[in-house]
Amino acid sequence: MELTIWGAAEQVTGSMHLLTFDNYKVLIDCGLDYERDTYQEENQNFPFDPSTLDLVILTHAHIDHTGNLPTLVRLGFQGQVLCTPATADLTELLLMDAVNIFLSKQKKSGRGRGRRQHSSGPPPLYLQKHVNDTMERFITIGFHKKFQFHEQASLTFVPIGHLLGAAAVILEINDGGTIKKIGFTGDVGRKNYPVLVDPEVLPPLDYLVLESTYGGKFHTKDESLEEKLVQTIQEACIKYPGRLIIPAFSIGRTQALVFTLNKIFSKGLLPRVQIFVDSPMANFATDIYRKHHDLVNDDAKEFYRTKGDEFDFEALSYVTDKKESVTISNYHEPCIIISSAGMLEGGRIQDHLFHNIQNYYCTILFIGYCAPGTLGNRLLRGDPIVRLRGRDLMVYASIKQTDLLSGHGDHQDLIDTLITQDPGKLKNIFLVHGERKSMEHLRDALTELQYNATIAVKGTTYRI
């Protein structure tokens, strides 16, 4: 049996791992690699013939784990895609949004070129038709239900937190008479995260492919998310009659944030403040969270039982269309605006920034990571001037950040994922989905615990 790491090797995007046994090929995740600006061109081809694959298994819906599936299908993959039901629903939403992003970039690249030069930038990786073709191949399987996909192999999905429907993939394979168990964590969540269940303990394994995003890093422990939000809202909207803008990814972060705000206001910890969720995709995603309500954690279920919908309350308004979004600029009372995208690269959040970045009574609270080169990163590093809509704007708004809503487990969460494994039986841990420094920190910590850990190298085949 052979394992080849084709993506997320010493980087955090493009997850794609190929497992081959008994002339049968399984691809675990098929994510977009968007480490470079030329990612659309770089994702056009695969290091293998897609038509030779037999099966794809998904850990969760995020685009760096699913975003190149339609390209795989377009180039000849004809097999099935296995995942949990919630992952299927969220994946379709994200892939359709990816098409819109591709088309938008193509349109922007073509501006100002004249009538004879309107071919624009790189063509879309795929279109809506390819997403539809891809979704027809999905087969959904619930958590903890052993599924035989080959006469010598089965899979089980184990809840791993991080995102609704996210799973660690546990494969049990008869390799020449020897039963081997291989785990793929996908992205590991964190304990006590709003709405989501905690990552479960993994069963005994022979091999594990483990993400390492937060290797060597630890989340804030000295205050709770509720405390941080209460303090920030108090300063931004109550002590001073201003507005709080929170850039948030539409899927996962927005639902966790809305639920936490619901709890804060239902407890009477703050006087009423109007809240706008201005993200069409967040509205669709929230409906998917409602559809799969059986997957939310006990805290969310208890809130629903005693107080009602976690994602809806009196002071909350979901903005539906662009016209309604524009009117928020004319809302002169203190308010909270939640909008995407989280790194400020596109989306309606840029409209709100344009109108408020020079407002002394505006606070911008970042609740997630902002990659270098993004507008969000420039604000966080303290740039006094940023460019929006072709204009250089002075930054007078207050800029704040918290990691309390990060969906990734930190260093200790990663260790806890496998700490029950017997170092004598777990033959190797392949580290993926992390920057080199994070991988080295995690590898060294695992080595101290007597585990064998390898920093996976892209394109390298490991016999297991």
Coordinates of C-alpha atoms in Angstrom, one line a residue:
M1 CA 0.0 0.0 0.0
E2 CA 1.3 3.4 -0.9
L3 CA 0.5 7.0 0.3
T4 CA 1.4 10.0 -1.9
I5 CA 1.1 13.5 -0.5
W6 CA 0.1 15.7 -3.5
G7 CA -1.1 18.8 -1.6
A8 CA -0.8 20.9 1.6
A9 CA 2.8 19.8 1.9
E10 CA 4.7 22.4 3.9
Q11 CA 1.8 24.8 3.2
V12 CA -1.8 25.2 4.3
T13 CA -3.8 24.9 1.1
G14 CA -4.4 22.4 -1.6
S15 CA -5.1 19.3 0.5
M16 CA -4.8 16.2 -1.7
H17 CA -3.6 12.7 -0.6
L18 CA -3.5 9.6 -2.8
L19 CA -3.8 6.2 -1.3
T20 CA -3.2 3.1 -3.6
F21 CA -3.8 -0.5 -2.7
D22 CA -4.7 -3.6 -4.7
N23 CA -4.7 -1.5 -7.9
Y24 CA -7.4 0.7 -6.4
K25 CA -6.8 4.5 -6.1
V26 CA -8.5 6.7 -3.4
L27 CA -8.0 10.5 -3.2
I28 CA -8.6 12.0 0.2
D29 CA -9.6 15.6 -0.4
C30 CA -9.2 17.7 -3.6
G31 CA -8.6 21.2 -2.5
L32 CA -7.6 24.4 -4.3
D33 CA -3.9 25.4 -3.8
Y34 CA -4.1 29.1 -3.6
E35 CA -0.7 29.9 -2.1
R36 CA 0.2 32.1 -5.1
D37 CA -1.7 34.7 -7.2
T38 CA -1.5 32.5 -10.2
Y39 CA -3.4 29.7 -8.5
Q40 CA -6.1 29.4 -11.2
E41 CA -3.5 28.4 -13.8
E42 CA -1.6 26.2 -11.3
N43 CA -4.8 24.2 -10.4
Q44 CA -5.6 23.4 -14.0
N45 CA -3.7 20.1 -14.0
F46 CA -3.1 17.2 -11.7
P47 CA 0.1 15.1 -11.2
F48 CA -1.9 12.0 -12.1
D49 CA -4.6 11.1 -14.6
P50 CA -8.0 11.9 -12.9
S51 CA -9.7 9.1 -15.0
T52 CA -7.5 6.5 -13.2
L53 CA -9.0 7.4 -9.8
D54 CA -11.6 5.1 -8.3
L55 CA -12.9 7.1 -5.4
V56 CA -12.7 10.5 -3.6
I57 CA -13.3 10.9 0.1
L58 CA -13.8 14.4 1.7
T59 CA -12.9 15.4 5.2
H60 CA -14.9 18.6 5.1
A61 CA -16.3 21.4 2.9
H62 CA -13.7 24.1 3.0
I63 CA -12.4 25.2 -0.4
D64 CA -8.8 24.2 0.3
H65 CA -10.1 20.7 0.7
T66 CA -12.8 20.5 -1.9
G67 CA -12.3 23.4 -4.3
N68 CA -10.7 21.5 -7.2
L69 CA -13.2 18.7 -7.4
P70 CA -15.1 20.1 -10.4
T71 CA -11.7 20.3 -12.3
L72 CA -11.1 16.7 -11.4
V73 CA -14.5 15.7 -12.8
R74 CA -14.0 18.0 -15.9
L75 CA -10.7 16.2 -16.6
G76 CA -12.1 12.7 -16.5
F77 CA -12.8 11.5 -13.0
Q78 CA -15.9 9.2 -13.1
G79 CA -16.0 7.7 -9.6
Q80 CA -18.0 8.6 -6.5
V81 CA -17.4 11.2 -3.8
L82 CA -18.0 10.1 -0.2
C83 CA -18.6 12.6 2.6
T84 CA -21.1 13.4 5.4
P85 CA -24.5 14.9 4.5
A86 CA -23.6 18.4 5.9
T87 CA -20.3 18.4 4.0
A88 CA -22.1 17.7 0.8
D89 CA -24.5 20.6 1.3
L90 CA -21.8 23.1 2.3
T91 CA -19.5 21.9 -0.5
E92 CA -22.1 22.7 -3.1
L93 CA -22.6 26.2 -1.7
L94 CA -18.8 26.8 -1.6
L95 CA -18.2 25.5 -5.1
M96 CA -21.0 27.6 -6.6
D97 CA -19.4 30.6 -4.9
A98 CA -16.0 29.7 -6.3
V99 CA -17.5 29.9 -9.8
N100 CA -18.8 33.4 -9.1
I101 CA -15.3 34.4 -7.9
F102 CA -13.6 33.0 -11.0
L103 CA -16.0 34.9 -13.2
S104 CA -15.7 38.1 -11.2
K105 CA -11.9 37.9 -11.5
Q106 CA -12.1 37.3 -15.2
K107 CA -14.4 40.3 -15.6
K108 CA -12.2 42.6 -13.6
S109 CA -9.1 41.5 -15.5
G110 CA -10.8 42.4 -18.8
R111 CA -11.7 46.0 -17.8
G112 CA -10.0 48.8 -19.6
R113 CA -8.6 46.6 -22.4
G114 CA -10.7 48.0 -25.2
R115 CA -13.2 46.2 -27.4
R116 CA -10.5 44.2 -29.2
Q117 CA -8.8 43.0 -26.1
H118 CA -11.7 41.8 -23.9
S119 CA -10.5 38.1 -23.5
S120 CA -9.4 39.1 -20.0
G121 CA -7.4 37.1 -17.5
P122 CA -7.3 33.3 -16.8
P123 CA -10.4 31.4 -17.7
P124 CA -12.5 30.0 -14.9
L125 CA -11.3 26.7 -13.5
Y126 CA -14.8 25.4 -13.9
L127 CA -18.4 26.6 -14.4
Q128 CA -21.7 25.9 -12.8
K129 CA -22.3 22.9 -15.1
H130 CA -19.1 21.3 -13.8
V131 CA -20.3 21.9 -10.2
N132 CA -23.6 20.2 -11.0
D133 CA -21.8 17.3 -12.6
T134 CA -19.6 17.0 -9.5
M135 CA -22.5 17.0 -7.1
E136 CA -24.2 14.2 -8.9
R137 CA -21.3 11.9 -7.9
F138 CA -21.8 12.5 -4.1
I139 CA -22.8 9.7 -1.8
T140 CA -23.3 10.8 1.8
I141 CA -22.6 8.7 4.9
G142 CA -23.3 9.6 8.5
F143 CA -20.9 9.6 11.4
H144 CA -19.8 6.3 12.9
K145 CA -21.4 4.2 10.2
K146 CA -18.9 1.8 8.7
F147 CA -19.1 1.8 4.9
Q148 CA -17.6 -0.9 2.8
F149 CA -16.4 0.8 -0.5
H150 CA -14.1 -2.1 -1.7
E151 CA -14.0 -5.8 -0.9
Q152 CA -10.8 -5.2 1.1
A153 CA -11.6 -1.7 2.5
S154 CA -14.1 0.3 4.6
L155 CA -14.3 3.8 6.0
T156 CA -15.8 5.4 9.0
F157 CA -16.3 9.2 9.6
V158 CA -15.5 10.4 13.1
P159 CA -16.5 14.0 14.2
I160 CA -13.5 16.3 14.3
G161 CA -15.1 19.7 15.1
H162 CA -13.8 22.6 12.9
L163 CA -16.9 22.9 10.7
L164 CA -20.4 21.4 10.5
G165 CA -20.1 17.9 9.1
A166 CA -16.3 17.8 9.3
A167 CA -14.8 14.4 9.9
A168 CA -11.6 12.5 10.4
V169 CA -11.5 9.7 7.8
I170 CA -10.7 6.3 9.3
L171 CA -9.8 3.7 6.6
E172 CA -9.5 0.0 7.5
I173 CA -7.8 -1.9 4.7
N174 CA -6.9 -5.6 4.3
D175 CA -3.4 -5.3 2.7
G176 CA -2.3 -8.8 1.7
G177 CA -3.9 -10.4 4.7
T178 CA -2.8 -7.7 7.2
I179 CA -5.5 -5.3 8.5
K180 CA -4.2 -1.7 8.5
K181 CA -5.9 1.4 9.9
I182 CA -5.1 4.8 8.4
G183 CA -6.5 8.1 9.7
F184 CA -6.8 11.4 7.9
T185 CA -7.7 14.2 10.3
G186 CA -8.6 16.9 7.7
D187 CA -8.7 20.0 9.9
V188 CA -8.9 19.5 13.6
G189 CA -11.3 21.7 15.5
R190 CA -11.0 23.1 19.1
K191 CA -12.8 22.2 22.3
N192 CA -15.8 24.3 23.5
Y193 CA -16.3 26.0 20.2
P194 CA -19.7 27.7 19.6
V195 CA -22.2 25.5 17.8
L196 CA -19.8 22.7 17.0
V197 CA -19.0 19.4 18.8
D198 CA -15.6 18.8 20.2
P199 CA -13.2 16.6 18.2
E200 CA -13.6 13.0 19.2
V201 CA -10.9 10.6 20.2
L202 CA -9.6 8.6 17.2
P203 CA -9.6 4.8 17.3
P204 CA -6.2 3.0 17.4
L205 CA -4.4 3.5 14.2
D206 CA -1.3 2.2 12.3
Y207 CA -0.8 5.5 10.4
L208 CA -2.1 9.0 10.7
V209 CA -2.1 12.0 8.3
L210 CA -2.3 15.0 10.7
E211 CA -2.8 18.7 10.0
S212 CA -0.4 21.0 11.7
T213 CA -1.7 24.6 11.1
Y214 CA -1.3 25.7 14.7
G215 CA 1.8 23.6 15.5
G216 CA 3.7 25.5 18.2
K217 CA 0.9 28.0 18.6
F218 CA -1.6 28.4 21.5
H219 CA -4.9 30.2 21.5
T220 CA -5.8 32.9 24.1
K221 CA -6.8 31.3 27.4
D222 CA -7.1 34.3 29.7
E223 CA -10.6 35.4 28.6
S224 CA -13.7 33.9 27.1
L225 CA -15.3 34.8 23.7
E226 CA -18.3 36.3 25.5
E227 CA -16.1 38.4 27.7
K228 CA -14.1 39.7 24.6
L229 CA -17.2 40.5 22.6
V230 CA -19.0 42.2 25.6
Q231 CA -15.9 44.4 26.2
T232 CA -15.5 45.3 22.5
I233 CA -19.2 46.1 22.0
Q234 CA -19.3 48.1 25.2
E235 CA -16.4 50.3 23.9
A236 CA -17.4 50.5 20.3
C237 CA -21.2 50.9 20.5
I238 CA -22.3 51.9 24.0
K239 CA -19.6 53.9 25.7
Y240 CA -19.2 55.8 22.4
P241 CA -22.1 55.7 19.9
G242 CA -20.2 54.1 17.0
R243 CA -20.3 51.0 14.9
L244 CA -18.5 47.7 15.1
I245 CA -17.6 45.9 11.8
I246 CA -16.7 42.3 12.1
P247 CA -15.3 40.7 8.9
A248 CA -16.2 37.0 9.1
F249 CA -16.2 34.0 6.7
S250 CA -19.7 33.2 5.7
I251 CA -19.6 29.5 6.7
G252 CA -18.7 28.5 10.3
R253 CA -17.4 31.8 11.8
T254 CA -20.6 33.8 11.1
Q255 CA -22.8 31.1 12.7
A256 CA -20.6 30.8 15.7
L257 CA -20.5 34.6 16.1
V258 CA -24.2 35.0 15.8
F259 CA -25.0 32.3 18.3
T260 CA -22.5 33.9 20.8
L261 CA -24.1 37.3 20.3
N262 CA -27.5 35.7 20.8
K263 CA -26.4 34.4 24.2
I264 CA -24.9 37.7 25.2
F265 CA -28.1 39.7 24.5
S266 CA -30.5 37.0 25.8
K267 CA -28.6 37.1 29.2
G268 CA -29.0 40.9 29.3
L269 CA -25.2 41.5 29.4
L270 CA -25.6 44.5 27.1
P271 CA -28.4 46.8 26.1
R272 CA -29.9 46.2 22.7
V273 CA -27.7 47.0 19.7
Q274 CA -28.8 46.5 16.1
I275 CA -26.9 43.7 14.3
F276 CA -26.7 43.3 10.5
V277 CA -25.5 40.1 8.9
D278 CA -24.6 41.3 5.4
S279 CA -23.6 38.2 3.4
P280 CA -25.9 36.2 1.1
M281 CA -23.8 33.1 1.4
A282 CA -23.9 33.3 5.2
N283 CA -27.7 33.3 5.0
F284 CA -27.7 30.1 2.9
A285 CA -25.1 28.5 5.1
T286 CA -27.2 29.3 8.2
D287 CA -30.1 27.4 6.7
I288 CA -27.8 24.4 6.2
Y289 CA -26.8 24.6 9.9
R290 CA -30.6 24.6 10.7
K291 CA -31.1 21.6 8.4
H292 CA -28.4 19.6 10.1
H293 CA -29.3 20.7 13.6
D294 CA -28.7 17.2 15.0
L295 CA -25.0 17.8 14.4
V296 CA -24.6 20.9 16.6
N297 CA -23.3 20.7 20.2
D298 CA -25.3 20.2 23.4
D299 CA -25.0 23.9 24.3
A300 CA -26.7 24.9 21.0
K301 CA -29.3 22.2 21.3
E302 CA -30.2 23.3 24.9
F303 CA -30.4 26.9 23.8
Y304 CA -32.8 26.0 21.0
R305 CA -34.9 23.9 23.4
T306 CA -35.3 26.7 26.0
K307 CA -35.0 30.0 24.0
G308 CA -35.5 29.2 20.3
D309 CA -33.4 29.5 17.2
E310 CA -29.7 30.1 18.0
F311 CA -29.3 32.0 14.7
D312 CA -32.2 34.5 15.0
F313 CA -33.2 37.1 17.6
E314 CA -35.0 40.4 17.8
A315 CA -32.0 42.8 17.2
L316 CA -30.6 40.7 14.3
S317 CA -31.3 41.4 10.7
Y318 CA -30.1 39.2 7.8
V319 CA -29.5 41.5 4.8
T320 CA -30.8 39.9 1.6
D321 CA -30.0 42.1 -1.4
K322 CA -27.5 44.8 -2.5
K323 CA -30.0 47.6 -2.2
E324 CA -30.7 46.8 1.4
S325 CA -26.9 46.5 2.1
V326 CA -26.4 50.0 0.8
T327 CA -28.9 51.4 3.2
I328 CA -26.8 50.3 6.2
S329 CA -24.5 53.2 5.5
N330 CA -27.4 55.5 6.3
Y331 CA -28.2 53.8 9.6
H332 CA -27.0 56.3 12.1
E333 CA -27.6 54.5 15.4
P334 CA -24.9 52.3 17.0
C335 CA -24.7 48.9 15.3
I336 CA -22.8 45.8 14.6
I337 CA -22.1 44.7 11.0
I338 CA -21.0 41.2 10.2
S339 CA -20.0 40.7 6.6
S340 CA -17.7 38.6 4.4
A341 CA -15.0 38.0 3.4
G342 CA -12.9 37.5 6.5
M343 CA -9.6 38.8 5.0
L344 CA -11.4 41.8 3.3
E345 CA -10.6 40.5 -0.2
G346 CA -13.9 41.1 -2.0
G347 CA -17.4 40.8 -0.8
R348 CA -19.8 43.4 0.7
I349 CA -17.4 44.0 3.6
Q350 CA -15.4 46.3 1.2
D351 CA -18.4 48.5 0.8
H352 CA -18.7 48.9 4.6
L353 CA -14.9 49.6 4.9
F354 CA -15.0 52.2 2.2
H355 CA -17.7 54.2 4.1
N356 CA -16.2 53.6 7.6
I357 CA -12.4 53.3 7.4
Q358 CA -12.1 57.0 8.1
N359 CA -14.7 57.0 10.8
Y360 CA -13.2 57.7 14.3
Y361 CA -16.2 56.1 15.8
C362 CA -15.8 52.8 13.9
T363 CA -14.1 49.7 15.3
I364 CA -13.0 46.8 13.0
L365 CA -12.7 43.5 14.9
F366 CA -10.8 40.7 13.1
I367 CA -11.8 37.2 14.3
G368 CA -9.6 35.1 12.0
Y369 CA -6.3 34.8 10.3
C370 CA -5.4 37.3 7.5
A371 CA -2.8 36.1 5.0
P372 CA 0.1 38.3 3.9
G373 CA -0.8 40.5 1.0
T374 CA -4.5 40.8 1.9
L375 CA -6.2 44.1 2.9
G376 CA -7.0 42.6 6.3
N377 CA -3.3 41.9 6.9
R378 CA -2.4 45.5 5.9
L379 CA -4.8 46.8 8.5
L380 CA -3.6 44.5 11.2
R381 CA 0.0 45.4 10.6
G382 CA -0.9 49.1 11.1
D383 CA -0.8 50.6 7.6
P384 CA -2.0 54.3 8.1
I385 CA -3.3 54.4 4.5
V386 CA -5.1 51.7 2.5
R387 CA -6.3 51.7 -1.1
L388 CA -10.0 51.0 -1.7
R389 CA -12.0 51.5 -4.9
G390 CA -9.0 53.3 -6.5
R391 CA -8.7 55.8 -3.6
D392 CA -6.1 56.1 -0.9
L393 CA -7.9 56.3 2.5
M394 CA -6.6 57.3 5.9
V395 CA -7.2 54.6 8.5
Y396 CA -9.0 56.4 11.5
A397 CA -11.0 53.4 12.6
S398 CA -9.8 51.3 15.5
I399 CA -8.4 48.0 14.5
K400 CA -8.7 45.0 16.9
Q401 CA -8.2 41.2 16.7
T402 CA -9.0 38.1 18.6
D403 CA -8.2 34.4 18.0
L404 CA -11.1 33.2 20.1
L405 CA -13.2 32.3 17.1
S406 CA -10.4 30.5 15.2
G407 CA -11.9 27.2 14.0
H408 CA -8.5 25.4 14.1
G409 CA -7.3 23.6 17.1
D410 CA -4.1 24.8 18.6
H411 CA -0.9 22.9 19.4
Q412 CA -2.4 21.2 22.4
D413 CA -5.6 20.3 20.6
L414 CA -3.5 18.6 17.9
I415 CA -1.6 16.6 20.5
D416 CA -4.8 15.7 22.2
T417 CA -6.2 14.3 19.0
L418 CA -3.7 11.4 19.1
I419 CA -2.5 11.3 22.7
T420 CA -4.4 8.1 23.4
Q421 CA -2.6 6.3 20.5
D422 CA 0.0 3.8 21.5
P423 CA 3.4 5.0 20.2
G424 CA 4.5 1.4 19.7
K425 CA 1.6 0.7 17.4
L426 CA 1.2 4.0 15.6
K427 CA 4.0 3.5 13.1
N428 CA 4.1 6.9 11.6
I429 CA 2.4 10.3 11.6
F430 CA 2.6 12.3 8.4
L431 CA 2.4 16.1 9.0
V432 CA 0.6 18.2 6.4
H433 CA -1.4 21.4 6.2
G434 CA 1.0 23.8 7.9
E435 CA 3.9 26.1 7.4
R436 CA 7.3 24.5 7.8
K437 CA 8.0 26.2 11.2
S438 CA 4.6 24.9 12.6
M439 CA 5.4 21.4 11.3
E440 CA 8.8 21.4 13.0
H441 CA 7.3 22.5 16.3
L442 CA 4.7 19.8 16.2
R443 CA 7.1 17.1 15.0
D444 CA 9.5 17.9 17.8
A445 CA 6.7 17.7 20.4
L446 CA 5.5 14.4 19.0
T447 CA 9.1 13.0 19.0
E448 CA 9.3 13.9 22.7
L449 CA 6.2 11.8 23.3
Q450 CA 7.9 8.9 21.6
Y451 CA 5.9 9.1 18.3
N452 CA 7.4 8.8 14.9
A453 CA 6.5 11.9 12.9
T454 CA 7.4 12.8 9.4
I455 CA 7.0 16.2 7.7
A456 CA 5.4 15.1 4.4
V457 CA 7.1 16.2 1.2
K458 CA 5.0 17.0 -1.9
G459 CA 5.0 14.2 -4.5
T460 CA 6.8 11.7 -2.2
T461 CA 5.3 8.2 -2.1
Y462 CA 5.5 6.4 1.3
R463 CA 5.1 2.7 1.5
I464 CA 2.9 1.9 4.5

